Short mmCIF file of C-alpha atoms and ligand atoms in Angstrom, two decimals:
data_model
loop_
_atom_site.label_atom_id
_atom_site.label_comp_id
_atom_site.label_asym_id
_atom_site.label_seq_id
_atom_site.Cartn_x
_atom_site.Cartn_y
_atom_site.Cartn_z
CA MET A 9 0.00 0.00 0.00
CA VAL A 10 1.47 3.32 -1.03
CA SER A 11 -0.35 6.45 0.10
CA GLY A 12 0.39 9.40 -2.14
CA GLY A 13 0.98 6.81 -4.86
CA ALA A 14 -0.04 9.25 -7.61
CA GLY A 15 2.39 11.90 -6.39
CA PHE A 16 5.84 12.71 -7.69
CA ILE A 17 7.91 10.39 -5.47
CA GLY A 18 5.01 8.01 -4.76
CA SER A 19 4.52 7.16 -8.42
CA HIS A 20 8.23 6.41 -8.95
CA LEU A 21 8.11 4.24 -5.84
CA CYS A 22 5.07 2.30 -7.13
CA GLU A 23 6.97 1.66 -10.36
CA ALA A 24 10.03 0.38 -8.48
CA LEU A 25 7.94 -1.87 -6.20
CA LEU A 26 6.17 -3.36 -9.24
CA GLY A 27 9.59 -3.82 -10.81
CA SER A 28 10.70 -5.86 -7.80
CA GLY A 29 7.76 -8.23 -8.33
CA MET A 30 5.30 -6.88 -5.74
CA ARG A 31 1.62 -6.17 -6.09
CA VAL A 32 0.98 -2.50 -5.43
CA VAL A 33 -2.10 -0.55 -4.36
CA ALA A 34 -1.71 3.22 -4.67
CA LEU A 35 -3.96 5.42 -2.55
CA ASP A 36 -4.26 9.10 -3.41
CA ASN A 37 -6.91 11.79 -2.99
CA LEU A 38 -5.37 13.68 -5.95
CA LEU A 39 -5.08 16.94 -3.99
CA THR A 40 -1.55 17.39 -5.30
CA GLY A 41 -1.03 14.01 -7.02
CA SER A 42 -2.07 13.45 -10.61
CA PRO A 43 -3.73 10.47 -12.33
CA GLY A 44 -1.30 11.00 -15.21
CA ASN A 45 1.58 9.99 -12.93
CA VAL A 46 0.24 6.42 -12.72
CA SER A 47 -1.59 6.13 -16.05
CA GLY A 48 1.35 4.12 -17.44
CA LEU A 49 0.96 1.58 -14.62
CA LEU A 50 -2.78 0.92 -14.92
CA ALA A 51 -2.37 -1.80 -17.55
CA ASP A 52 -0.24 -3.83 -15.11
CA PRO A 53 -2.47 -6.45 -13.42
CA ASP A 54 -0.32 -6.15 -10.29
CA PHE A 55 -1.18 -2.46 -9.92
CA GLU A 56 -4.32 -0.89 -8.55
CA PHE A 57 -5.13 2.78 -8.05
CA ARG A 58 -7.71 3.84 -5.47
CA ARG A 59 -8.84 7.41 -5.02
CA ALA A 60 -8.94 7.64 -1.25
CA ASN A 61 -8.29 10.10 1.53
CA VAL A 62 -6.11 8.38 4.13
CA ASN A 63 -7.20 10.92 6.75
CA ASP A 64 -10.40 8.84 6.82
CA GLU A 65 -10.32 5.21 7.84
CA VAL A 66 -8.14 2.96 5.66
CA VAL A 67 -9.69 -0.48 5.21
CA VAL A 68 -8.07 -3.07 2.97
CA ASP A 69 -8.97 -6.72 2.31
CA GLY A 70 -6.32 -9.41 2.21
CA ASP A 71 -2.70 -9.49 3.25
CA VAL A 72 -0.44 -6.44 3.21
CA ARG A 73 3.31 -6.72 3.60
CA TYR A 74 4.37 -3.09 3.39
CA VAL A 75 2.58 0.17 4.16
CA LEU A 76 4.37 3.23 2.80
CA HIS A 77 2.99 6.62 3.81
CA PHE A 78 3.95 9.19 1.19
CA ALA A 79 0.73 11.23 1.06
CA SER A 80 1.14 14.95 1.78
CA PRO A 81 1.33 18.27 0.02
CA ALA A 82 5.09 18.75 -0.14
CA SER A 83 5.96 22.12 -1.63
CA PRO A 84 5.87 25.26 0.56
CA PRO A 85 3.16 27.03 -1.54
CA GLN A 86 1.05 23.86 -1.60
CA TYR A 87 1.11 23.20 2.11
CA ASP A 88 0.71 26.88 2.90
CA ALA A 89 -2.45 26.78 0.72
CA ASN A 90 -3.73 23.57 2.43
CA PRO A 91 -2.53 23.87 6.04
CA ILE A 92 -5.29 21.88 7.73
CA HIS A 93 -5.18 19.06 5.23
CA THR A 94 -1.38 18.98 5.59
CA LEU A 95 -1.66 18.72 9.38
CA LYS A 96 -4.28 15.99 9.07
CA VAL A 97 -2.39 13.83 6.62
CA GLY A 98 0.75 13.96 8.75
CA THR A 99 -1.13 13.16 11.97
CA LEU A 100 -4.44 11.37 11.35
CA GLY A 101 -3.26 9.97 8.02
CA THR A 102 -0.12 8.59 9.64
CA MET A 103 -2.15 7.11 12.50
CA ASN A 104 -4.52 5.40 10.04
CA MET A 105 -1.69 3.99 7.94
CA LEU A 106 0.04 2.75 11.11
CA GLY A 107 -3.25 1.18 12.19
CA LEU A 108 -3.39 -0.64 8.86
CA ALA A 109 0.19 -1.86 9.27
CA ARG A 110 -0.57 -3.05 12.78
CA THR A 111 -3.70 -4.95 11.72
CA LYS A 112 -1.91 -6.61 8.82
CA GLY A 113 1.40 -7.26 10.58
CA ALA A 114 3.03 -5.18 7.84
CA THR A 115 6.22 -3.11 7.85
CA PHE A 116 5.41 0.62 7.91
CA LEU A 117 7.57 3.28 6.30
CA LEU A 118 7.06 7.00 6.90
CA ALA A 119 8.15 9.53 4.32
CA SER A 120 9.39 12.21 6.69
CA THR A 121 11.42 15.22 5.66
CA SER A 122 14.46 17.37 6.21
CA GLU A 123 11.89 20.00 7.27
CA VAL A 124 11.91 18.35 10.71
CA TYR A 125 15.26 20.17 11.10
CA GLY A 126 13.56 23.51 10.31
CA ASP A 127 16.06 26.32 9.73
CA PRO A 128 18.95 24.20 11.00
CA LEU A 129 21.57 25.54 13.38
CA VAL A 130 23.70 22.41 12.88
CA HIS A 131 25.23 21.85 9.46
CA PRO A 132 25.21 19.36 7.78
CA GLN A 133 22.25 17.76 9.53
CA PRO A 134 22.71 14.38 11.22
CA GLU A 135 19.66 12.40 12.38
CA THR A 136 20.62 13.16 15.99
CA TYR A 137 19.92 16.90 15.48
CA TRP A 138 16.51 17.85 16.95
CA GLY A 139 15.90 20.82 14.70
CA ASN A 140 14.90 24.47 14.81
CA VAL A 141 11.25 24.69 13.75
CA ASN A 142 8.80 27.57 14.04
CA PRO A 143 5.48 25.84 14.85
CA ILE A 144 3.33 28.85 13.91
CA GLY A 145 5.09 30.01 10.75
CA PRO A 146 3.97 29.18 7.18
CA ARG A 147 5.96 25.93 7.22
CA GLY A 148 4.69 24.91 10.67
CA CYS A 149 1.74 22.88 9.33
CA TYR A 150 4.11 20.64 7.36
CA ASP A 151 7.09 20.55 9.69
CA GLU A 152 5.11 19.88 12.84
CA ALA A 153 2.83 17.34 11.13
CA LYS A 154 5.89 15.39 10.01
CA ARG A 155 7.46 15.65 13.47
CA CYS A 156 4.21 14.34 14.94
CA ALA A 157 4.21 11.59 12.26
CA GLU A 158 7.66 10.50 13.44
CA ALA A 159 6.40 10.45 17.04
CA PHE A 160 3.43 8.32 15.92
CA ALA A 161 5.72 5.84 14.17
CA MET A 162 7.91 5.51 17.28
CA ALA A 163 4.84 5.14 19.52
CA TYR A 164 3.35 2.33 17.38
CA HIS A 165 6.75 0.66 17.31
CA LYS A 166 7.16 0.81 21.08
CA ALA A 167 3.57 0.29 22.18
CA HIS A 168 2.41 -2.22 19.55
CA GLY A 169 5.64 -3.69 18.22
CA VAL A 170 4.97 -2.49 14.66
CA ASP A 171 8.02 -2.84 12.40
CA THR A 172 8.53 0.81 11.45
CA ARG A 173 10.89 2.91 9.34
CA ILE A 174 11.35 6.67 9.13
CA ILE A 175 13.14 8.27 6.21
CA ARG A 176 13.92 11.98 6.17
CA ILE A 177 13.78 13.05 2.56
CA PHE A 178 15.91 16.04 1.50
CA ASN A 179 15.17 18.08 -1.62
CA THR A 180 14.45 15.67 -4.46
CA HIS A 181 13.73 16.32 -8.11
CA GLY A 182 12.89 14.40 -11.25
CA PRO A 183 10.25 13.75 -13.87
CA ARG A 184 6.59 14.16 -12.76
CA MET A 185 7.20 17.12 -10.50
CA GLN A 186 4.34 19.48 -11.23
CA VAL A 187 5.18 22.54 -13.31
CA LEU A 188 3.14 24.66 -10.90
CA ASP A 189 4.45 22.95 -7.77
CA GLY A 190 6.18 26.17 -6.73
CA ARG A 191 9.53 24.68 -5.73
CA ALA A 192 12.84 25.92 -7.03
CA VAL A 193 13.55 23.20 -9.60
CA PRO A 194 10.15 23.28 -11.40
CA ASN A 195 10.01 27.08 -11.27
CA PHE A 196 13.55 27.56 -12.60
CA MET A 197 13.17 24.93 -15.31
CA ALA A 198 9.84 26.24 -16.58
CA GLN A 199 11.21 29.80 -16.52
CA ALA A 200 14.43 28.83 -18.32
CA ILE A 201 12.56 26.88 -21.01
CA ARG A 202 10.15 29.78 -21.60
CA GLY A 203 12.97 32.32 -21.62
CA GLU A 204 11.41 34.12 -18.66
CA PRO A 205 13.46 35.53 -15.76
CA LEU A 206 14.37 33.02 -13.04
CA THR A 207 12.87 34.12 -9.72
CA VAL A 208 15.57 33.74 -7.08
CA TYR A 209 14.24 34.47 -3.60
CA GLY A 210 16.40 36.61 -1.32
CA ASP A 211 19.99 36.99 -2.54
CA GLY A 212 20.17 33.31 -3.49
CA SER A 213 22.89 32.58 -0.93
CA GLN A 214 20.71 30.01 0.89
CA THR A 215 21.78 26.45 0.13
CA ARG A 216 20.07 23.20 -0.78
CA SER A 217 21.31 19.73 -1.71
CA LEU A 218 19.39 18.07 -4.50
CA CYS A 219 18.86 14.35 -4.93
CA TYR A 220 17.66 12.72 -8.15
CA VAL A 221 14.49 10.68 -7.68
CA SER A 222 15.93 7.30 -8.77
CA ASP A 223 18.58 7.56 -6.03
CA LEU A 224 15.92 8.42 -3.48
CA VAL A 225 13.74 5.47 -4.45
CA ARG A 226 16.71 3.09 -4.15
CA GLY A 227 17.21 4.46 -0.64
CA VAL A 228 13.57 3.85 0.27
CA LEU A 229 13.77 0.21 -0.86
CA ALA A 230 17.07 -0.27 0.99
CA ASP A 231 15.55 1.12 4.20
CA LEU A 232 12.52 -1.17 3.87
CA GLU A 233 14.83 -4.15 3.61
CA HIS A 234 17.75 -3.25 5.90
CA GLY A 235 16.57 -0.31 8.03
CA ASP A 236 15.47 -0.09 11.65
CA GLU A 237 12.96 2.07 13.53
CA LEU A 238 15.31 5.06 13.80
CA PRO A 239 15.20 7.89 11.25
CA VAL A 240 17.59 7.87 8.33
CA ASN A 241 18.44 10.84 6.11
CA LEU A 242 18.06 10.25 2.38
CA GLY A 243 19.43 12.96 0.15
CA ASN A 244 22.41 14.05 -1.87
CA PRO A 245 25.12 15.82 0.16
CA GLU A 246 26.25 17.87 -2.87
CA GLU A 247 25.32 21.38 -1.68
CA VAL A 248 24.72 24.43 -3.88
CA THR A 249 23.43 27.93 -3.32
CA VAL A 250 20.05 28.67 -4.85
CA LEU A 251 21.72 31.26 -7.10
CA GLU A 252 24.18 28.61 -8.36
CA LEU A 253 21.25 26.26 -8.96
CA ALA A 254 19.46 28.91 -11.04
CA GLN A 255 22.61 29.66 -13.06
CA THR A 256 23.25 25.95 -13.66
CA ILE A 257 19.70 25.41 -14.92
CA VAL A 258 19.98 28.39 -17.29
CA ARG A 259 23.22 26.95 -18.67
CA LEU A 260 21.93 23.37 -19.00
CA ALA A 261 18.79 24.64 -20.74
CA GLY A 262 20.84 26.76 -23.14
CA SER A 263 18.50 29.57 -22.12
CA LYS A 264 18.85 33.33 -22.41
CA SER A 265 16.81 33.90 -19.23
CA LYS A 266 18.01 36.50 -16.75
CA ILE A 267 17.94 36.14 -12.98
CA GLU A 268 15.52 38.31 -10.96
CA PHE A 269 15.68 38.59 -7.19
CA ARG A 270 12.44 38.43 -5.20
CA GLU A 271 11.58 38.70 -1.53
CA LEU A 272 12.72 35.77 0.61
CA PRO A 273 9.72 33.81 1.99
CA VAL A 274 9.25 33.77 5.79
CA ASP A 275 11.20 31.03 7.61
CA ASP A 276 13.05 29.94 4.46
CA PRO A 277 15.87 27.68 5.75
CA LYS A 278 19.29 29.28 5.13
CA GLN A 279 21.14 26.01 4.65
CA ARG A 280 20.37 22.37 4.12
CA ARG A 281 22.61 19.41 3.54
CA PRO A 282 22.16 15.84 4.76
CA ASP A 283 24.75 13.99 6.76
CA ILE A 284 24.25 10.58 5.15
CA SER A 285 26.76 8.63 7.28
CA ARG A 286 23.96 6.57 8.79
CA ALA A 287 22.45 5.67 5.39
CA ARG A 288 25.91 4.72 4.14
CA ARG A 289 26.54 2.50 7.16
CA LEU A 290 23.11 0.96 7.69
CA LEU A 291 21.86 0.70 4.12
CA GLU A 292 25.10 0.78 2.14
CA TRP A 293 23.34 3.51 0.20
CA GLU A 294 24.56 6.71 -1.35
CA PRO A 295 23.40 8.76 -4.31
CA LYS A 296 24.93 7.88 -7.68
CA VAL A 297 23.46 10.58 -9.92
CA ALA A 298 25.55 13.76 -9.87
CA LEU A 299 23.77 17.11 -9.66
CA GLU A 300 24.12 18.20 -13.29
CA GLU A 301 23.35 14.75 -14.65
CA GLY A 302 20.13 14.63 -12.61
CA LEU A 303 19.15 18.17 -13.51
CA GLY A 304 19.70 17.29 -17.18
CA ARG A 305 17.26 14.38 -16.89
CA THR A 306 14.67 16.46 -15.07
CA LEU A 307 15.05 19.18 -17.67
CA GLU A 308 14.33 16.66 -20.45
CA TYR A 309 11.04 15.91 -18.72
CA PHE A 310 10.14 19.57 -18.25
CA ARG A 311 10.74 20.19 -21.96
CA THR A 312 7.91 17.74 -22.66
CA VAL A 313 5.39 19.42 -20.32
CA VAL A 314 6.21 23.15 -20.41
N1 UDP B 406 13.31 29.39 -4.37
C1 UDP B 406 13.65 30.43 -5.20
N2 UDP B 406 12.85 30.71 -6.28
C2 UDP B 406 11.74 29.98 -6.56
C3 UDP B 406 11.40 28.90 -5.71
C4 UDP B 406 12.20 28.65 -4.62
O1 UDP B 406 14.66 31.12 -4.99
O2 UDP B 406 11.07 30.29 -7.56
C5 UDP B 406 14.19 29.12 -3.22
C6 UDP B 406 13.47 29.02 -1.90
O3 UDP B 406 13.34 30.30 -1.31
C7 UDP B 406 14.38 28.12 -1.11
C8 UDP B 406 14.99 27.21 -2.18
O4 UDP B 406 14.78 27.87 -3.42
O5 UDP B 406 15.42 28.86 -0.51
C9 UDP B 406 14.37 25.84 -2.25
O6 UDP B 406 13.00 26.03 -2.26
P1 UDP B 406 11.96 24.86 -2.55
O7 UDP B 406 10.60 25.48 -2.57
O8 UDP B 406 12.39 24.07 -3.72
O9 UDP B 406 12.05 23.88 -1.30
P2 UDP B 406 12.46 24.03 0.24
O10 UDP B 406 13.81 23.42 0.30
O11 UDP B 406 12.49 25.48 0.64
O12 UDP B 406 11.42 23.25 0.95
#
């Protein structure tokens, strides 16, 4: 069972699970997911799509081996526009998916986020860092919901013995990100392809570390198989400033777009880079796709949809 199965990462995950010989049921309420993301999978008899809101009860017949909770708005403009739904899917949705895992004796995996570190005061971020989150800012609905989701996973593990996993996903990009998602990569790519100015927020000195989606999905599968109940960072430690990212995308796109500076959103983290020592040790995982190679692949996709 994959909640958020019609989302950007969820749909790639469904594909990979099918590829490993599993039967997959994708649940999605299509708030930010898209049927087009899974249309290529519908002909597979081992795949089923169900339009469902996991904040309501999740009832499933038959055996379930893995429950993967990926449902949530995930870009700052999207969760800022849907704050209550975002809080519910991280809290009630997580509780319902954990309940399903408990009933079925399944392994549960939570898609958590680097946002649990907030605007981090420790750099790079190891899993042992507790974070610096503003609960009442525009990101609070997402950050606190995911922190609560992690607490739920640990509580079900301790109280009910559920086999649980928590992955903290750092910035990830790839095909099937929505053009209007609002994040840096889709915005910059659409702007570069159209020859419009790239909107860099603030002075662009804030940093991010971008992981290509195929690397991320490999990490998810490795954590399912070899992980434990403690959180593990999944992301690419190659760190760039947002201005460098914008310039790189302009160059890769062969675009004549200029850069325009806009106001920095409230609570925008100044730096973000995963410490992936634990993933390396526990999962023998590390990203393989270098930044420009990954951006090139994502750009190919955006050329087909912009
Ligand atoms: N950003 C930007 N221009 C945009 C969109 C985002 O400069 O059009 C910046 C944003 O302020 C942040 C970084 O790019 O510093 C990454 O933003 P994104 O929304 O991709 O994800 P975040 O890591 O902030 O959750």
